PDB file of N, CA and C in Angstrom:
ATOM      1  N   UNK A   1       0.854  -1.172   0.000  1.00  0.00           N
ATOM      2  CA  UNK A   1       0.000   0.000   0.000  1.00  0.00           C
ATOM      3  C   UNK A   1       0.899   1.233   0.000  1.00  0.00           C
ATOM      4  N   UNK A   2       0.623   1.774  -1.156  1.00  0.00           N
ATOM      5  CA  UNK A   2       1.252   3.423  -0.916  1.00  0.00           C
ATOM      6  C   UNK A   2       0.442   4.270  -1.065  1.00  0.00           C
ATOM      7  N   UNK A   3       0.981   5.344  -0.474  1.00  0.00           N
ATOM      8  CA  UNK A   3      -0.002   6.493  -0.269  1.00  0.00           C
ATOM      9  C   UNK A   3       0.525   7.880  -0.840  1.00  0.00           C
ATOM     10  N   UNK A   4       0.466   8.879  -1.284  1.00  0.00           N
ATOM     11  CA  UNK A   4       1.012   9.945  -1.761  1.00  0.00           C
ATOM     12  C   UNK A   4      -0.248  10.753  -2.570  1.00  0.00           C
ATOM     13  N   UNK A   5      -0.392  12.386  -1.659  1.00  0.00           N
ATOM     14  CA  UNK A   5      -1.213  13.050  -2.103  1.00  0.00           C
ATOM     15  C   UNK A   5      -2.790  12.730  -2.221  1.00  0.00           C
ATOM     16  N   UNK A   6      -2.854  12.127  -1.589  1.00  0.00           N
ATOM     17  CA  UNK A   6      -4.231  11.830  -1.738  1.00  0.00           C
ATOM     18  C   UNK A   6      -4.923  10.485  -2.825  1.00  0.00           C
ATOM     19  N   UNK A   7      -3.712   9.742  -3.262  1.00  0.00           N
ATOM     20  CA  UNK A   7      -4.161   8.662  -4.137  1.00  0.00           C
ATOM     21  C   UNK A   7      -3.025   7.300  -3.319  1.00  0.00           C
ATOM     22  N   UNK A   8      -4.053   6.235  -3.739  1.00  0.00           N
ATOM     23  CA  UNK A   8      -3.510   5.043  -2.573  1.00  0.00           C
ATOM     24  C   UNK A   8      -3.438   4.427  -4.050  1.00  0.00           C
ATOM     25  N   UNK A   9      -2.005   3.312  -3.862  1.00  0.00           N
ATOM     26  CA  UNK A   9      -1.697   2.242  -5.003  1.00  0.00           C
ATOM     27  C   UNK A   9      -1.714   0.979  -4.234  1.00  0.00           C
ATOM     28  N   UNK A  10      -2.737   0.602  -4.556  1.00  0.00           N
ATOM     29  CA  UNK A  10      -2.587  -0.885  -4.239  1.00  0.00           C
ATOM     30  C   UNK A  10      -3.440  -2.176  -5.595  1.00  0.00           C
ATOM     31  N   UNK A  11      -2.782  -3.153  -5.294  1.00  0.00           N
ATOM     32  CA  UNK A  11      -2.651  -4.233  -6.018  1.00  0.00           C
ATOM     33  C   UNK A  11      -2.697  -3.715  -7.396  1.00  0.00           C
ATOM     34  N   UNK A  12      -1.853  -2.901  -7.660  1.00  0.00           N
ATOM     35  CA  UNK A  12      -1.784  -2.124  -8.860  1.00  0.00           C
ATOM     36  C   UNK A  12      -2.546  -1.850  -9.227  1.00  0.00           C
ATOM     37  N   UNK A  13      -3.817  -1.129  -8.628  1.00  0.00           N
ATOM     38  CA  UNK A  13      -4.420  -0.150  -8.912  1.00  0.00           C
ATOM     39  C   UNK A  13      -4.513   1.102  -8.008  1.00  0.00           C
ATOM     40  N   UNK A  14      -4.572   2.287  -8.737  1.00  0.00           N
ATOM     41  CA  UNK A  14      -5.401   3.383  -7.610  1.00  0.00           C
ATOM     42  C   UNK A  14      -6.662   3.914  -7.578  1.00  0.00           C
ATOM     43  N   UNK A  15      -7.006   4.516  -6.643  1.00  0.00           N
ATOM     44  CA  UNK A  15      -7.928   4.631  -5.894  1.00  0.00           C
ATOM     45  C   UNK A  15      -7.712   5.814  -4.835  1.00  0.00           C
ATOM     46  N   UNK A  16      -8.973   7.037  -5.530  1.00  0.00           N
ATOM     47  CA  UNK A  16      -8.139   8.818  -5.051  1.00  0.00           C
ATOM     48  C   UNK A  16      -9.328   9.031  -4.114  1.00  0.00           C
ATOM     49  N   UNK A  17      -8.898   8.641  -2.376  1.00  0.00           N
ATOM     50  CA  UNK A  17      -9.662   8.904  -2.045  1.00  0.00           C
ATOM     51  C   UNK A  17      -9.968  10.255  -1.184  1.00  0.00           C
ATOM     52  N   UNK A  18     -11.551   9.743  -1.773  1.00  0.00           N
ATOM     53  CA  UNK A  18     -12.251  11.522  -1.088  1.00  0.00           C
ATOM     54  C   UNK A  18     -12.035  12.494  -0.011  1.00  0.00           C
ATOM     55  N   UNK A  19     -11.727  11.287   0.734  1.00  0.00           N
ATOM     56  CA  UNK A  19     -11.026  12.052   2.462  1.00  0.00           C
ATOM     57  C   UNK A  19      -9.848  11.421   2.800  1.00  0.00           C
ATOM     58  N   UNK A  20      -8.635  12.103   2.657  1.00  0.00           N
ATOM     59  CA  UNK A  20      -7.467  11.445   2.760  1.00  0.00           C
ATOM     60  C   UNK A  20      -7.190  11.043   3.853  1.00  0.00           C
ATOM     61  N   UNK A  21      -8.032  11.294   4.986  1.00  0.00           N
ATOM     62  CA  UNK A  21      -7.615  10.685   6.415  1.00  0.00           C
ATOM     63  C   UNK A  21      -8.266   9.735   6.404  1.00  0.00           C
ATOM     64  N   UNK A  22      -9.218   9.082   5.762  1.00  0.00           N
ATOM     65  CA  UNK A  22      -9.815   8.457   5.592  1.00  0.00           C
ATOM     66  C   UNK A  22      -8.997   7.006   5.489  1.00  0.00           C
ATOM     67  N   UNK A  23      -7.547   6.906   4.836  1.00  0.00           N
ATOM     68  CA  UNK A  23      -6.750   6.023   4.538  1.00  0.00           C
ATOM     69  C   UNK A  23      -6.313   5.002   5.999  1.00  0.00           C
ATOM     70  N   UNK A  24      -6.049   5.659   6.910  1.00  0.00           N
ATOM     71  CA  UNK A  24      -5.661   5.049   8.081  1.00  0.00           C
ATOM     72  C   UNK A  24      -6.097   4.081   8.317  1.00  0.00           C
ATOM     73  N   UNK A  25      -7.678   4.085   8.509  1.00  0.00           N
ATOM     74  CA  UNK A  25      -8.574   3.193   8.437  1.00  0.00           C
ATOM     75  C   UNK A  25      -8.406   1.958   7.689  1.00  0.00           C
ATOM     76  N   UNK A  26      -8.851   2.192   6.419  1.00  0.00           N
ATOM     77  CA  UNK A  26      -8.093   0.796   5.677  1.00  0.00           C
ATOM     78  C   UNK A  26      -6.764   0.587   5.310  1.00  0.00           C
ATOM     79  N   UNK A  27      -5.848   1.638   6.380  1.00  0.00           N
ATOM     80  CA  UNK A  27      -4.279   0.340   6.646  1.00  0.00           C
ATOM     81  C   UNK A  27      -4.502  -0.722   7.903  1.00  0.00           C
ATOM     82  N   UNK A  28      -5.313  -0.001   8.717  1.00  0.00           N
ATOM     83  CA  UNK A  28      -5.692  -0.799   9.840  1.00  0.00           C
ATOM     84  C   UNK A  28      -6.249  -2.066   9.689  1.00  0.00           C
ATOM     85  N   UNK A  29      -7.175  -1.652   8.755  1.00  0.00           N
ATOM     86  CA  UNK A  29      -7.912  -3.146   8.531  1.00  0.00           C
ATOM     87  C   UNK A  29      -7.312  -4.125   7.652  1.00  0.00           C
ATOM     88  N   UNK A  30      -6.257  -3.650   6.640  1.00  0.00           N
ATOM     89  CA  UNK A  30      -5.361  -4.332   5.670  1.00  0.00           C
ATOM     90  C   UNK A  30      -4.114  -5.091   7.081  1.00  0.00           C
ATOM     91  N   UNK A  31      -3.869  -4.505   7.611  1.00  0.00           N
ATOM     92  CA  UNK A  31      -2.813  -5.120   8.275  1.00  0.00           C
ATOM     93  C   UNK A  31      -3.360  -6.245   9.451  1.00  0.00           C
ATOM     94  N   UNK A  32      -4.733  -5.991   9.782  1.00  0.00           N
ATOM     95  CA  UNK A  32      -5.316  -6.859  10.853  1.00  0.00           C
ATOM     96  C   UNK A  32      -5.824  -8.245   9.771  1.00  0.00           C
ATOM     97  N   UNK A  33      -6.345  -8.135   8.509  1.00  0.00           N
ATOM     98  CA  UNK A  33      -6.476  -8.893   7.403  1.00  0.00           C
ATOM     99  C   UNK A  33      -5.304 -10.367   7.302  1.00  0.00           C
ATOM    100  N   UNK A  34      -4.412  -9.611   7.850  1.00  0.00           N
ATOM    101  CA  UNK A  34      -2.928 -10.370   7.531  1.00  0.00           C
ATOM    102  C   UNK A  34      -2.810 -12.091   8.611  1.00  0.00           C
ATOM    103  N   UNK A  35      -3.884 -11.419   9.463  1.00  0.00           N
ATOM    104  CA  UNK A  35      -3.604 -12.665  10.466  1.00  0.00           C
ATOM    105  C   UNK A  35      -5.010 -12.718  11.237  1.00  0.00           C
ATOM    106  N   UNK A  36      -6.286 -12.521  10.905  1.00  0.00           N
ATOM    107  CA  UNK A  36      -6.993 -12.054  11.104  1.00  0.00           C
ATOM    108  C   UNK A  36      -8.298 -12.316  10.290  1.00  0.00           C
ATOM    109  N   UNK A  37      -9.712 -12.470  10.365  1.00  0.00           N
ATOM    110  CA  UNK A  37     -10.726 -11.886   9.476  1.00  0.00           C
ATOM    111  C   UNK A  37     -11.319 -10.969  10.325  1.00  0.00           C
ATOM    112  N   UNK A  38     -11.193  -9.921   9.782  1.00  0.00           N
ATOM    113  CA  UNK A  38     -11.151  -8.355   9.998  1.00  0.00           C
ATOM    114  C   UNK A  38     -12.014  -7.290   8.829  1.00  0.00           C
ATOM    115  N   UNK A  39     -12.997  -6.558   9.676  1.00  0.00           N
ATOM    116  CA  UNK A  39     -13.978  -5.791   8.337  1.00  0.00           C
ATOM    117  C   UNK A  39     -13.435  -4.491   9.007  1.00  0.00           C
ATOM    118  N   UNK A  40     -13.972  -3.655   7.930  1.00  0.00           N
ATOM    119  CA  UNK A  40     -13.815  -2.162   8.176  1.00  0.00           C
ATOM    120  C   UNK A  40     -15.222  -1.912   8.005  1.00  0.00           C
ATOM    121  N   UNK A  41     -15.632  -1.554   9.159  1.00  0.00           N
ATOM    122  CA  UNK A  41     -17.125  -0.977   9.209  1.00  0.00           C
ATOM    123  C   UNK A  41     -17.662   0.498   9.246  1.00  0.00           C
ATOM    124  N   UNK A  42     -18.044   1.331   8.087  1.00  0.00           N
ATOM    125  CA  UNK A  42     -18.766   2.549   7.613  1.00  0.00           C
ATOM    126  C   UNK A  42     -19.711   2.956   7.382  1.00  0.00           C
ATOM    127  N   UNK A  43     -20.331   3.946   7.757  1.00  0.00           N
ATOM    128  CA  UNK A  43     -21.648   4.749   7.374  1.00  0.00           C
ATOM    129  C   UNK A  43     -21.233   5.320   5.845  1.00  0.00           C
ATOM    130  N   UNK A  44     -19.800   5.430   5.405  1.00  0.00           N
ATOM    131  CA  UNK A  44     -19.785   6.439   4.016  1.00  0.00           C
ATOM    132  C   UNK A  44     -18.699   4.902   3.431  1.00  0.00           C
ATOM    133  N   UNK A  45     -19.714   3.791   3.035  1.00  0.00           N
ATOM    134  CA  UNK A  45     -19.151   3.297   2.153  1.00  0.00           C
ATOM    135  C   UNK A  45     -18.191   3.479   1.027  1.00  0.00           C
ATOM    136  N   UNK A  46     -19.219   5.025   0.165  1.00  0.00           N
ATOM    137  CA  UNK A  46     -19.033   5.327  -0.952  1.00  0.00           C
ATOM    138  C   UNK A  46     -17.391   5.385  -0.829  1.00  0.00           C
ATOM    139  N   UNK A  47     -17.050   6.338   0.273  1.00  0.00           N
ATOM    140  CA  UNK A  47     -15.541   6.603  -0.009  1.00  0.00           C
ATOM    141  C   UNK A  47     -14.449   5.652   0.452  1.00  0.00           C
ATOM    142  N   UNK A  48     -14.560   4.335  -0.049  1.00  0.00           N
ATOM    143  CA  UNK A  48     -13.271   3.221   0.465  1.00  0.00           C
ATOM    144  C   UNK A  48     -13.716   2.607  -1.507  1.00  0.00           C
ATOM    145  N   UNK A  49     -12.342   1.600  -1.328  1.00  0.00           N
ATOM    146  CA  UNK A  49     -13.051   0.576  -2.624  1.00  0.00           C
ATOM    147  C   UNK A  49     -13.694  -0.065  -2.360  1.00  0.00           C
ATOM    148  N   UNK A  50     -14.423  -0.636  -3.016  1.00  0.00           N
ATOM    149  CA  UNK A  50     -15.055  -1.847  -2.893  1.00  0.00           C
ATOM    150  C   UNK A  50     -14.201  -2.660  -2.896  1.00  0.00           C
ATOM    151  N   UNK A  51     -14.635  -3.715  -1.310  1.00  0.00           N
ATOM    152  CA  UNK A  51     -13.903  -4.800  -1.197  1.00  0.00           C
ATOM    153  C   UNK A  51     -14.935  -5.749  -0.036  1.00  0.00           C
ATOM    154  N   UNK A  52     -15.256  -6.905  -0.409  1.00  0.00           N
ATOM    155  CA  UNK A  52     -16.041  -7.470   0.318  1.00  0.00           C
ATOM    156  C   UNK A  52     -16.116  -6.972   2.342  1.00  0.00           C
ATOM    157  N   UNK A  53     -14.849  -6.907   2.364  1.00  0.00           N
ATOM    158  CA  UNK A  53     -14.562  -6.881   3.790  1.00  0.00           C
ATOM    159  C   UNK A  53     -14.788  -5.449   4.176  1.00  0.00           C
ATOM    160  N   UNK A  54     -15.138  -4.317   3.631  1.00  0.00           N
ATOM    161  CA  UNK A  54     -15.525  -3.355   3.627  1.00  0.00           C
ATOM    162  C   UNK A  54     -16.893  -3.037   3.676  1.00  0.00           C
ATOM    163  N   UNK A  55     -17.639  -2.832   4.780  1.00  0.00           N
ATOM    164  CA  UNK A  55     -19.542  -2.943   5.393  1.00  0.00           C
ATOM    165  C   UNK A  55     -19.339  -1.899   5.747  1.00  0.00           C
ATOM    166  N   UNK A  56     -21.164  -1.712   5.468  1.00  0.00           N
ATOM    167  CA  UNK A  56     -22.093  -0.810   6.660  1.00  0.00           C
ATOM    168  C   UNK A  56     -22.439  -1.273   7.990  1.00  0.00           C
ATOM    169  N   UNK A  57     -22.683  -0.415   8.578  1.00  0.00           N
ATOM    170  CA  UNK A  57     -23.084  -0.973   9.707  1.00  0.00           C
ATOM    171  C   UNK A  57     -24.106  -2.461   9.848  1.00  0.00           C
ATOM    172  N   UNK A  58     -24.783  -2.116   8.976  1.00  0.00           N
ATOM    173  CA  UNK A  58     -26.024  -2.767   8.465  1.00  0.00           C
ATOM    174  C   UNK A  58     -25.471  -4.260   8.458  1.00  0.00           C
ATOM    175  N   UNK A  59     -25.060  -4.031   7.232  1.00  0.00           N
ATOM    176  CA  UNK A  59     -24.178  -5.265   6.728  1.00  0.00           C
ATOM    177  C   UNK A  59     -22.956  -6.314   7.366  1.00  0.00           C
ATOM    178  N   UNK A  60     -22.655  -5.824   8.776  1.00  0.00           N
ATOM    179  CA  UNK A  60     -22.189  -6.695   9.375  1.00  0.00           C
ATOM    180  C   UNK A  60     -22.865  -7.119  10.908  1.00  0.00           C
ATOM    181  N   UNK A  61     -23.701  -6.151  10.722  1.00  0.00           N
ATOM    182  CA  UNK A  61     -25.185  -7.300  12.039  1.00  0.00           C
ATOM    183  C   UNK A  61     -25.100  -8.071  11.213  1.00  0.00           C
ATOM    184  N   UNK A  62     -25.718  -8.072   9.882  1.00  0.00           N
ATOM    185  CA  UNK A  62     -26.094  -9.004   8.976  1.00  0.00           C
ATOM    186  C   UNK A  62     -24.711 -10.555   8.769  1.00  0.00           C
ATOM    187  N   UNK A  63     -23.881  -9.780   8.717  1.00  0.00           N
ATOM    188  CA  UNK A  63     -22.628 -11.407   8.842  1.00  0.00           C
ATOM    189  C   UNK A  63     -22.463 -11.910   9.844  1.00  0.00           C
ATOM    190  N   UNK A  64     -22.570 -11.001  11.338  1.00  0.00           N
ATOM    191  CA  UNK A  64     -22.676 -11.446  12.426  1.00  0.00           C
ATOM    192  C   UNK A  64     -23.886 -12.151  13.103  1.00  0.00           C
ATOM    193  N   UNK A  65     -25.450 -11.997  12.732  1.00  0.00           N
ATOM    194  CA  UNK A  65     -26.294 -12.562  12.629  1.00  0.00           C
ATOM    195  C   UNK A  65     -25.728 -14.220  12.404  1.00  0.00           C
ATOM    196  N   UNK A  66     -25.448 -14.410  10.846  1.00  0.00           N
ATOM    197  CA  UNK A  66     -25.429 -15.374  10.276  1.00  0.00           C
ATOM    198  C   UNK A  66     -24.603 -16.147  10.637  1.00  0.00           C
ATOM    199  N   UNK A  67     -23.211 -15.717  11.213  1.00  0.00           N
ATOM    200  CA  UNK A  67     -22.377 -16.689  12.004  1.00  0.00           C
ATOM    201  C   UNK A  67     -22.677 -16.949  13.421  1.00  0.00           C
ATOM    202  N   UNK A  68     -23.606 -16.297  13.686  1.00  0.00           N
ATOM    203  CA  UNK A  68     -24.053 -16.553  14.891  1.00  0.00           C
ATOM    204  C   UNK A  68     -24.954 -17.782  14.620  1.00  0.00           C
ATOM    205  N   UNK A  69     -25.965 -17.750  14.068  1.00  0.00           N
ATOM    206  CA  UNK A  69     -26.387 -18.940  13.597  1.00  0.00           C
ATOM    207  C   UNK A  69     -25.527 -20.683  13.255  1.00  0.00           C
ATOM    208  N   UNK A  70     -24.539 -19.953  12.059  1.00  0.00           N
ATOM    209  CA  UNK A  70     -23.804 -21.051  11.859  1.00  0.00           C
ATOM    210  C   UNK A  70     -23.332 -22.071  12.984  1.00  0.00           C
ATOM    211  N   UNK A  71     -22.980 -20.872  13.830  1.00  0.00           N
ATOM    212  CA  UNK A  71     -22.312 -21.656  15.220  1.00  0.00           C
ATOM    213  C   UNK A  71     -23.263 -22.529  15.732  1.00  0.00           C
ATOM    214  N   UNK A  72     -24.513 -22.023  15.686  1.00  0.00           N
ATOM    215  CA  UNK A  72     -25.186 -23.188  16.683  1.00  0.00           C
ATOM    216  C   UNK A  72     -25.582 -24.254  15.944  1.00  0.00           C
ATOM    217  N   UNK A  73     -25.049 -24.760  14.488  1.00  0.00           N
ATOM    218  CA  UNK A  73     -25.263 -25.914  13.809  1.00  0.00           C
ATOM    219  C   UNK A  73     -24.101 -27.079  14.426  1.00  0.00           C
TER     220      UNK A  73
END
């Protein structure tokens, strides 16, 4: 992951995001990823990439729901 000016390069692509502090966030969650299943959870989706592991609030009651379930199989 690099960062410079307001545009992030990763997996050879970029991605100029809207709020550059915004980046911290998904180094945090990229580096917890590493050893880890780890989401980054947002109200402003819009401004991250799309990446599965990247939710709304919404959307991870919703995974947490469901593994909650799983477990009790």
């Amino acid at each position: 992951l690099l960062y410079s000016n307001g545009v992030c390069k990763f997996f050879n692509r970029l991605f100029q995001w809207p709020h550059p502090k915004d980046v911290i966030f998904y180094e945090v969650t990229m580096d917890s990823r590493q050893t880890q299943d780890s989401f980054l959870v947002t109200g402003n989706i819009k401004d991250f990439p799309i990446k599965p592991f990247i939710v709304t609030p919404k959307e991870m009651l919703e995974i947490m729901e469901e593994n909650k379930k799983s477990d009790r199989k």
